[in-house]
Short mmCIF file of C-alpha atoms in Angstrom, two decimals:
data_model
loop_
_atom_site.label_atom_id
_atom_site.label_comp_id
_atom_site.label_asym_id
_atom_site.label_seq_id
_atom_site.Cartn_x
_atom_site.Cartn_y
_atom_site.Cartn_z
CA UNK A 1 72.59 94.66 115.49
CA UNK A 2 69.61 94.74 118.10
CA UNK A 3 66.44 96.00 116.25
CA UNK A 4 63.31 97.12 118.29
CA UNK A 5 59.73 97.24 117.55
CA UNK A 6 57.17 100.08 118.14
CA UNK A 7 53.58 99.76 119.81
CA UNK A 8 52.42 99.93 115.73
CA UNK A 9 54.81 96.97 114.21
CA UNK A 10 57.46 99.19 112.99
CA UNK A 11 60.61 97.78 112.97
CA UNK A 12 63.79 100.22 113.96
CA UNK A 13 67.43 100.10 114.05
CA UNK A 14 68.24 100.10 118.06
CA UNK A 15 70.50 103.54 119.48
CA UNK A 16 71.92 104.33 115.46
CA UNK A 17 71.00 107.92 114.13
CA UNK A 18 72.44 107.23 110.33
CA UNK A 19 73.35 110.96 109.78
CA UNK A 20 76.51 110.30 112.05
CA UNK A 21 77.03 107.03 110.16
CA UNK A 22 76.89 108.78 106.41
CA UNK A 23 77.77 111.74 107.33
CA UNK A 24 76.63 114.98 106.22
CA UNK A 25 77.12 114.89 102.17
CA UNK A 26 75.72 111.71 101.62
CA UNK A 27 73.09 111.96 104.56
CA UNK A 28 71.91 115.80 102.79
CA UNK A 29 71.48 113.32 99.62
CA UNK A 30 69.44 111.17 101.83
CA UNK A 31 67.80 114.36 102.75
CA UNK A 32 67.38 116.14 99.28
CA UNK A 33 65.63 112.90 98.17
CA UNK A 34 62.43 114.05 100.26
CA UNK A 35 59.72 116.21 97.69
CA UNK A 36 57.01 116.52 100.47
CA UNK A 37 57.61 119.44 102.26
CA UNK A 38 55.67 117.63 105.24
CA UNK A 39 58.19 114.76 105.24
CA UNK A 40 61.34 117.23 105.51
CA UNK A 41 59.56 119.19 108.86
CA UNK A 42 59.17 115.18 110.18
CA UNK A 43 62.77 114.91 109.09
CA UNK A 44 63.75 117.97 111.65
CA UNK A 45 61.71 117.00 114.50
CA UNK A 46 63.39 113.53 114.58
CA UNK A 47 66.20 114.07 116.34
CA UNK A 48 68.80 117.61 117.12
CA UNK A 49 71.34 116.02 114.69
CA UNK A 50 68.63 115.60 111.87
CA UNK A 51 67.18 119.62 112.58
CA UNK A 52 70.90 120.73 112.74
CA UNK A 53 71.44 118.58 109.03
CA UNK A 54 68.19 120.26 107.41
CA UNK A 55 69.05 123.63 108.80
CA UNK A 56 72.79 123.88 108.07
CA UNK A 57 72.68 122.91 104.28
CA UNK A 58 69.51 125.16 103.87
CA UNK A 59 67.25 121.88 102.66
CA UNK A 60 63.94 124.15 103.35
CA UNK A 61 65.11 127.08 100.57
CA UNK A 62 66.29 124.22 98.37
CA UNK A 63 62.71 122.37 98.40
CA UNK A 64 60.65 125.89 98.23
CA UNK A 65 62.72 126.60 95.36
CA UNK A 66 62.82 123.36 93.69
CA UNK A 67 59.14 123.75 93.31
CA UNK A 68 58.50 127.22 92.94
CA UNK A 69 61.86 129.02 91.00
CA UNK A 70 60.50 132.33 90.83
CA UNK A 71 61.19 132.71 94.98
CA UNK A 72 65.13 133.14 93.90
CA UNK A 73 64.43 136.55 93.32
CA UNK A 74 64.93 136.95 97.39
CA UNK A 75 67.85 138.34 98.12
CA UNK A 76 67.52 137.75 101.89
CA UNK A 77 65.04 137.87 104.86
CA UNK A 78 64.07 140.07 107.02
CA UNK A 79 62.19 139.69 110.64
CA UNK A 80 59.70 142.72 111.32
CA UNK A 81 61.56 144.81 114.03
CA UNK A 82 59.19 144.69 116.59
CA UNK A 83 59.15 141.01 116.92
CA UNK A 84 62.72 141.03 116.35
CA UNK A 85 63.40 143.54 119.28
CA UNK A 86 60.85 141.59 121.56
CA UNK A 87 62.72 137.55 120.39
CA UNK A 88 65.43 136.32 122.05
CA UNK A 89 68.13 136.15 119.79
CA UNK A 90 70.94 133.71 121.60
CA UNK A 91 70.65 129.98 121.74
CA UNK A 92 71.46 127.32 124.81
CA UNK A 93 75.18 126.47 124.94
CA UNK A 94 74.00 123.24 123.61
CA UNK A 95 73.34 124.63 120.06
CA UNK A 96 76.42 127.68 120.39
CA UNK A 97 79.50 128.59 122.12
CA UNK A 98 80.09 132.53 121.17
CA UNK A 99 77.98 135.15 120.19
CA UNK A 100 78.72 135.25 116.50
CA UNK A 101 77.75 131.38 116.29
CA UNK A 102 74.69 131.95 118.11
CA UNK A 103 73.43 134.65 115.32
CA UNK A 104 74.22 132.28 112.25
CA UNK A 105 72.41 129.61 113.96
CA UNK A 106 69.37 131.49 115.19
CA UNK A 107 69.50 132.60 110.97
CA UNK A 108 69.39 129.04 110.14
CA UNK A 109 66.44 128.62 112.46
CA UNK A 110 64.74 131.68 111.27
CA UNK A 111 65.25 130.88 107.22
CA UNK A 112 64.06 127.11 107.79
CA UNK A 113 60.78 128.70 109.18
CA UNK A 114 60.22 131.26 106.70
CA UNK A 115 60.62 128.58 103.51
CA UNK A 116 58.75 125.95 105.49
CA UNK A 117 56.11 128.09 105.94
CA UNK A 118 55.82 129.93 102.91
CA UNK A 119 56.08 126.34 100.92
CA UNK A 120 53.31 125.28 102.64
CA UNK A 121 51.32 129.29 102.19
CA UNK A 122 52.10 128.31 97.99
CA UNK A 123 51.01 124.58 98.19
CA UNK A 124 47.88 124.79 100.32
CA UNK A 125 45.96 126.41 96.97
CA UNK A 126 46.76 123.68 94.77
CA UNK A 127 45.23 121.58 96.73
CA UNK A 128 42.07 123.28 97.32
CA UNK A 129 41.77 125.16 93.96
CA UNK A 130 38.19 126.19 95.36
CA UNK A 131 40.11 128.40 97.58
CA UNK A 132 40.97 131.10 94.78
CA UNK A 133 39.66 134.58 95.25
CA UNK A 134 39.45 138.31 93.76
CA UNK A 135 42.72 139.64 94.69
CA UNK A 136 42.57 143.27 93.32
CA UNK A 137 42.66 145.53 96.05
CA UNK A 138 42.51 149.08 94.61
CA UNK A 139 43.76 150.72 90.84
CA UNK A 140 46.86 152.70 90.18
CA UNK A 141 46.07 153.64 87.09
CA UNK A 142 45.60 153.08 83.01
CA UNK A 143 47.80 154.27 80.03
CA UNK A 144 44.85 156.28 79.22
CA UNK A 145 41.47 157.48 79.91
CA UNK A 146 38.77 158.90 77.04
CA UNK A 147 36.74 160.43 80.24
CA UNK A 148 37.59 160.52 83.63
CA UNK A 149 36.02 159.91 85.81
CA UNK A 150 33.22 158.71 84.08
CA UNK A 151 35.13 156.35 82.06
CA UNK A 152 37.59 155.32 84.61
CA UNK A 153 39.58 152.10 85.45
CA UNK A 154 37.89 152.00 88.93
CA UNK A 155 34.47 151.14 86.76
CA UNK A 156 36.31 147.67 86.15
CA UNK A 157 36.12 146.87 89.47
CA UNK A 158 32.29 146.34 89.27
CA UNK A 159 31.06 143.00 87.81
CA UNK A 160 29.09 143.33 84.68
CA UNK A 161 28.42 146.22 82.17
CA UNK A 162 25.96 148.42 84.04
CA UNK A 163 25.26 149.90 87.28
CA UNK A 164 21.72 151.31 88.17
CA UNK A 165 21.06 151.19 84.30
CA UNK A 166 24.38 153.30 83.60
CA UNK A 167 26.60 151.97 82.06
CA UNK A 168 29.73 150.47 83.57
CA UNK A 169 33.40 150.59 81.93
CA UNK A 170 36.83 152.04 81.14
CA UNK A 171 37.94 153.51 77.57
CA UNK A 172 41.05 154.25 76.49
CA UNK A 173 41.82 157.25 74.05
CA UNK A 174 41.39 157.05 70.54
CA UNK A 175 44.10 156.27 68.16
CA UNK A 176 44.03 156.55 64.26
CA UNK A 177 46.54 153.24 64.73
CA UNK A 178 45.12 150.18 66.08
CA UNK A 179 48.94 148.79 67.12
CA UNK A 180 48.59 151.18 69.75
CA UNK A 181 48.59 149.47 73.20
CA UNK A 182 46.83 150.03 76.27
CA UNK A 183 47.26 148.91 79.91
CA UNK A 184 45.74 148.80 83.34
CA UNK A 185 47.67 148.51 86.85
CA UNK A 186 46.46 146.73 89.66
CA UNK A 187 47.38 146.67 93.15
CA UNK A 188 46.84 143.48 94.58
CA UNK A 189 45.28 142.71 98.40
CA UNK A 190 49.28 141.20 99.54
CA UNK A 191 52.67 141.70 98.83
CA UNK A 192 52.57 138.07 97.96
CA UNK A 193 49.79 137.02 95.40
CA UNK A 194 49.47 132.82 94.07
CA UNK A 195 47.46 133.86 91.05
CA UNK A 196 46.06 131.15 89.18
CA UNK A 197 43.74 133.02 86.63
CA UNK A 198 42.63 136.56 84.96
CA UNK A 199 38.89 137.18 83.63
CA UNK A 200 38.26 140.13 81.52
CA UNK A 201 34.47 141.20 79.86
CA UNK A 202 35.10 143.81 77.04
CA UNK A 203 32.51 146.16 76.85
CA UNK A 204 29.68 147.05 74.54
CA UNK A 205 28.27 149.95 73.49
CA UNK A 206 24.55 149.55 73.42
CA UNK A 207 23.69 152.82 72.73
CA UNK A 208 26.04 153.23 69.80
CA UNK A 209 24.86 152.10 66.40
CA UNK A 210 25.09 148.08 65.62
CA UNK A 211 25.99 148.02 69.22
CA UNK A 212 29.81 147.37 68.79
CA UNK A 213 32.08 145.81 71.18
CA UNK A 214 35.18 147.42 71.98
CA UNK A 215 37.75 144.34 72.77
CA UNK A 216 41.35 143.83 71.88
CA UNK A 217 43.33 141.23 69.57
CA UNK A 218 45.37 140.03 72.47
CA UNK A 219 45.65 140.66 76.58
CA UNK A 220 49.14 139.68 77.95
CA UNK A 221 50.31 140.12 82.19
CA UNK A 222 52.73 141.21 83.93
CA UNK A 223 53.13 140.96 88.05
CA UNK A 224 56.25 143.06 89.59
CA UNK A 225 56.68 144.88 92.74
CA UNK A 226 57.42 148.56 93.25
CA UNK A 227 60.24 150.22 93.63
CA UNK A 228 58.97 152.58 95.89
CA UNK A 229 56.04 151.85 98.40
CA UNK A 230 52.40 152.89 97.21
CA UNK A 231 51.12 155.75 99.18
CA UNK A 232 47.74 156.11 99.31
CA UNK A 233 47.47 159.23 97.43
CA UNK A 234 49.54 157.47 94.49
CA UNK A 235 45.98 155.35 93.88
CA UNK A 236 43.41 156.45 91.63
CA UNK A 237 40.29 158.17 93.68
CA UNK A 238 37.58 159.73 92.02
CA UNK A 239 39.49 163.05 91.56
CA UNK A 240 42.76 161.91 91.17
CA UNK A 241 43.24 159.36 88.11
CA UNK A 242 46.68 158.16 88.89
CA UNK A 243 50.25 158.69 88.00
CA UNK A 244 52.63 155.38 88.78
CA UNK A 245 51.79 153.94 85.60
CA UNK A 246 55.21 154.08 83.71
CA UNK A 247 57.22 151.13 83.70
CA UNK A 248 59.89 152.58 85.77
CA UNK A 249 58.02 152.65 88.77
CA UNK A 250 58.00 148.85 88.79
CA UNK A 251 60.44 145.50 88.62
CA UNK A 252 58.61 142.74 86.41
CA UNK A 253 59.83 139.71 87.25
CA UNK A 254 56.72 137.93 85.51
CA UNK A 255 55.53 138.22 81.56
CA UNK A 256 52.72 136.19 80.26
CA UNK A 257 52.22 135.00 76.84
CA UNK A 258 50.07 136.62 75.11
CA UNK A 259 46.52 135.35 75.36
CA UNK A 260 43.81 135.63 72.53
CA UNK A 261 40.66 137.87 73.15
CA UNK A 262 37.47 137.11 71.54
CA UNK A 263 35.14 140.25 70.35
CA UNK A 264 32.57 139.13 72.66
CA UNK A 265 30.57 140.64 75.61
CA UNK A 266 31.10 137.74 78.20
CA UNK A 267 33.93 137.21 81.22
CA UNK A 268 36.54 135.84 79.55
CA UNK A 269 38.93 133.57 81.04
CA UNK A 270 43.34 133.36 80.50
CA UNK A 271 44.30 130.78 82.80
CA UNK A 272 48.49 130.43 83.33
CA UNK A 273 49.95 127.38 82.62
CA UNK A 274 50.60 127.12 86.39
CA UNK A 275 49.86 129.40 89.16
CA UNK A 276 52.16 132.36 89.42
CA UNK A 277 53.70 133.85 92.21
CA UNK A 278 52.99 137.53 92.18
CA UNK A 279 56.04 138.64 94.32
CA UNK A 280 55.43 142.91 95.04
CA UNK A 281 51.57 142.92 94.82
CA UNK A 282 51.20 144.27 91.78
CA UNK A 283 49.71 143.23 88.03
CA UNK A 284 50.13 145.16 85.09
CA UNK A 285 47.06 143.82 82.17
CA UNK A 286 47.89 144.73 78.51
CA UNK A 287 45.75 145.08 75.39
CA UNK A 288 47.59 144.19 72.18
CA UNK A 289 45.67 145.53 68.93
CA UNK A 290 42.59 147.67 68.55
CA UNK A 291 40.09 145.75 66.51
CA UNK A 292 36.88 148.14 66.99
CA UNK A 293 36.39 152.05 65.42
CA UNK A 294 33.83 154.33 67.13
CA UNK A 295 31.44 155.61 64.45
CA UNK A 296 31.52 159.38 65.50
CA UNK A 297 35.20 159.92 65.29
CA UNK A 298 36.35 157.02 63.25
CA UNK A 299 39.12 156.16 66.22
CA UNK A 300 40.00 153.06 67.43
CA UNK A 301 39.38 152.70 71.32
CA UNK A 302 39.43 149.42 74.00
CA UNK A 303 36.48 149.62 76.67
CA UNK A 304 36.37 146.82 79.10
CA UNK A 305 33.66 146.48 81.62
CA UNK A 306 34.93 144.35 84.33
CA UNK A 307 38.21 142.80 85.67
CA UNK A 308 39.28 139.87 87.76
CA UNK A 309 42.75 138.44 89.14
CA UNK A 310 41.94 135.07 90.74
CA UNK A 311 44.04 133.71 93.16
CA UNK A 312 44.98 132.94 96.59
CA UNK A 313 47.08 135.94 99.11
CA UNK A 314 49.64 134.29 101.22
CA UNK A 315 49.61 134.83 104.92
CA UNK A 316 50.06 137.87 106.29
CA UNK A 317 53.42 137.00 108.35
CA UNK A 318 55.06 137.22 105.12
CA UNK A 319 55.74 139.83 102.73
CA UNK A 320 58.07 141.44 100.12
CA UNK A 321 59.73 144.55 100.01
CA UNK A 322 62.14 146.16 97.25
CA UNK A 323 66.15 146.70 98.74
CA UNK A 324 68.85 147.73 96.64
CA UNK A 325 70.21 144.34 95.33
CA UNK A 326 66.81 142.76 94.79
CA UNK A 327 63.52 141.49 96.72
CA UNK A 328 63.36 141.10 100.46
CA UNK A 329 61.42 138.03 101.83
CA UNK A 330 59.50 139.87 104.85
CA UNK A 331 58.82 137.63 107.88
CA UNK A 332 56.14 139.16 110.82
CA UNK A 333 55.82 136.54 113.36
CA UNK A 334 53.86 137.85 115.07
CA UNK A 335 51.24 137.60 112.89
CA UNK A 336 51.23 133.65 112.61
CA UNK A 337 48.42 132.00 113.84
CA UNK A 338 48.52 130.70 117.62
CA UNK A 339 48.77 127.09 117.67
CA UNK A 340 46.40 124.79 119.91
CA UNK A 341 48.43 123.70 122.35
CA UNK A 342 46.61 120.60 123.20
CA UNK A 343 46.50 119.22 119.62
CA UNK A 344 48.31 115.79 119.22
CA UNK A 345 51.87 115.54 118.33
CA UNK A 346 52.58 114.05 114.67
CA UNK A 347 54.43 110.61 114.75
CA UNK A 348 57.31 109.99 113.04
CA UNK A 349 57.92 106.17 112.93
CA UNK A 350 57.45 106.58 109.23
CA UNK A 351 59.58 109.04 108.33
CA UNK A 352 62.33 105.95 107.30
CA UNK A 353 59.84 104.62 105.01
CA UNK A 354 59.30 107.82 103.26
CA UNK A 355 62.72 107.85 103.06
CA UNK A 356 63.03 104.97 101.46
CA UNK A 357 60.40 105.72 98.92
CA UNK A 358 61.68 108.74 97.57
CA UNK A 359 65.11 107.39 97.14
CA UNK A 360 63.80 104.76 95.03
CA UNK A 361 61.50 106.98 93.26
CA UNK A 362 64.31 109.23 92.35
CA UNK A 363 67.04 106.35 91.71
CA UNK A 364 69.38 108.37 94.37
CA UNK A 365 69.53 105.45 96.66
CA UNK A 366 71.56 103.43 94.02
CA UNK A 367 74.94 104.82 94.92
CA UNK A 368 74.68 104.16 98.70
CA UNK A 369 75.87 100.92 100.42
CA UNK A 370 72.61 99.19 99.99
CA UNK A 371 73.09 96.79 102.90
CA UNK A 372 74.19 99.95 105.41
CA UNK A 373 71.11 101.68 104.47
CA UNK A 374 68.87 98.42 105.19
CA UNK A 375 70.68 98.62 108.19
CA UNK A 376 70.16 101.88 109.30
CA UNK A 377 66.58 102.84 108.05
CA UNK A 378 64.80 99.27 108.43
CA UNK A 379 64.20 97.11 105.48
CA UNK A 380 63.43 98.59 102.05
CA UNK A 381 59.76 98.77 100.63
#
């Protein structure tokens, strides 16, 4: 077999595409062995048989959910409908002979974009972790309120424990039992949050005797989305302290573990494991066990001065919306960035040697015709 060699040294296997010579199960194994989301949008640039492969068997969803699970919650996606309207939906007769083979393919097309991109919207913040942000956007409301507005949930929103020499904070009610929980709800700045961390200061009283600090025993989060979309009037103002703060209102599809709290005056930190996807823009924080009494009514309360939700918002040409049988994936292309047109084209000589080393990384290669694949991809490194 004639083999050619590029301007860079690269040897290559002469006028043989090795999808057609596997064929399509054991070339979408070839395929599936590729982890880098940047080597499997190489992969579909190659060649119209290697973008028809990673479209048809859907190798984009399966790699965005491969590394992030929680993204099965999407039922399906949908395109805004004014860029949907404004797109042309049919394909050259190259790609489709009829009408209804046109649509599924221009799908394909449309649901290989979507997961590239929002693959690369979730990894781009692990690499730069100095990219993580305040995500809160505005309050919905707390479980309950001692004084409003005085001693309301939108005080959290202000760093530290005083403002002009007042001071700064939420309180719950009293409660004779201290198993009695308390919560606050968050809206978030995007449908789609990657939230990495939460940072809480309880508060304390200086002007109260021994200057006690009203924290709780444990803080736990949840993130959901809701089933209804916030109005503006459903967000705490400071006459109106909120109403959609009962669990029904919302699907949780995330539940933290239940971090400790120290009784201490300082921005506390509960970092996740790993960063979460908050899918529906909203976070629910819970306070698990009263530990401090006020001295004039002998109650138990939780005051907490200042609240953070760390993270990174994904792009704004995708969202999430709620739909009867689950989450929708939203897609608004027209709010992508324009690209630079005269930026240089990526190469892909190399793409067979990634190839190679993720096959042998993952021990899939061991089943294929080792000699055919030597053939086909260039010698093995």
């Amino acid at each position: 077999m004639d083999m050619v060699v590029d301007e860079e040294g690269h040897a290559a296997t002469a006028g043989v595409d090795f999808v057609e010579r596997l064929g399509p199960d054991a070339s979408a194994t070839v395929f599936a062995a590729l982890r880098d989301p940047a080597d499997l949008a190489r992969a579909a640039a190659v060649s119209r048989s290697w973008r028809t492969l990673v479209m048809a068997v859907h190798l984009s969803k399966i790699q965005c959910l491969r590394l992030f699970p929680e993204v099965s919650i999407f039922t399906r996606i949908e395109q805004s409908a004014t860029s949907s309207s404004s797109s042309n939906n049919g394909v050259n007769e190259e790609d489709a002979g009829s009408t209804a083979t046109a649509t599924a393919w221009e799908n394909h097309k449309r649901e290989q974009r979507v997961y590239m991109r929002l693959v690369h919207a979730l990894l781009s913040p692990l690499l730069s972790p100095h990219t993580w942000q305040g995500c809160i956007a505005a309050c919905i409301g707390a479980s309950s309120t001692d004084n409003f507005p005085e001693e309301g949930i939108q005080n959290t929103l202000v760093p530290g424990d005083h403002v002009n020499d007042m001071e700064s904070y939420w309180s719950s009610g009293g409660q004779e039992d201290p198993g009695v929980p308390e919560f606050l709800v968050y809206k978030l700045c995007s449908d789609l949050c990657f939230i990495d961390e939460i940072r809480i200061q309880p508060f304390r009283a200086y002007e109260q005797p021994d200057h006690p600090i009203y924290s709780a025993r444990y803080v736990r989060v949840k993130f959901g989305c809701p089933k209804l979309p916030l109005r503006l009037e459903d967000l705490v103002s400071e006459d109106h302290e909120g109403q959609l703060t009962a669990d029904d209102n919302y699907m949780w599809m995330y539940t933290s573990s239940e971090f400790p709290m120290l009784q201490e005056n300082v921005l506390q930190s509960f970092k996740f494991p790993r960063p979460v996807l908050c899918i529906g823009g909203v976070v629910k924080v819970e306070f698990l066990g009263r530990i401090q009494k006020q001295v004039y009514d002998d109650l138990y309360y939780i005051c907490m001065a200042h609240v953070q939700v760390l993270g990174t918002p994904l792009p704004q040409e995708l969202g999430a919306a709620p739909c009867e049988d689950g989450i929708v994936l939203k897609y608004f292309p027209e709010h992508e960035p324009s690209r630079d047109s005269g930026c240089n084209r990526p190469k892909w000589h190399d793409i067979e040697a990634r190839i190679w080393r993720a096959l042998k990384a993952t021990g899939q290669g061991i089943g294929f015709n080792q000699e055919l694949l030597s053939r086909l991809l260039g010698p093995s490194l």
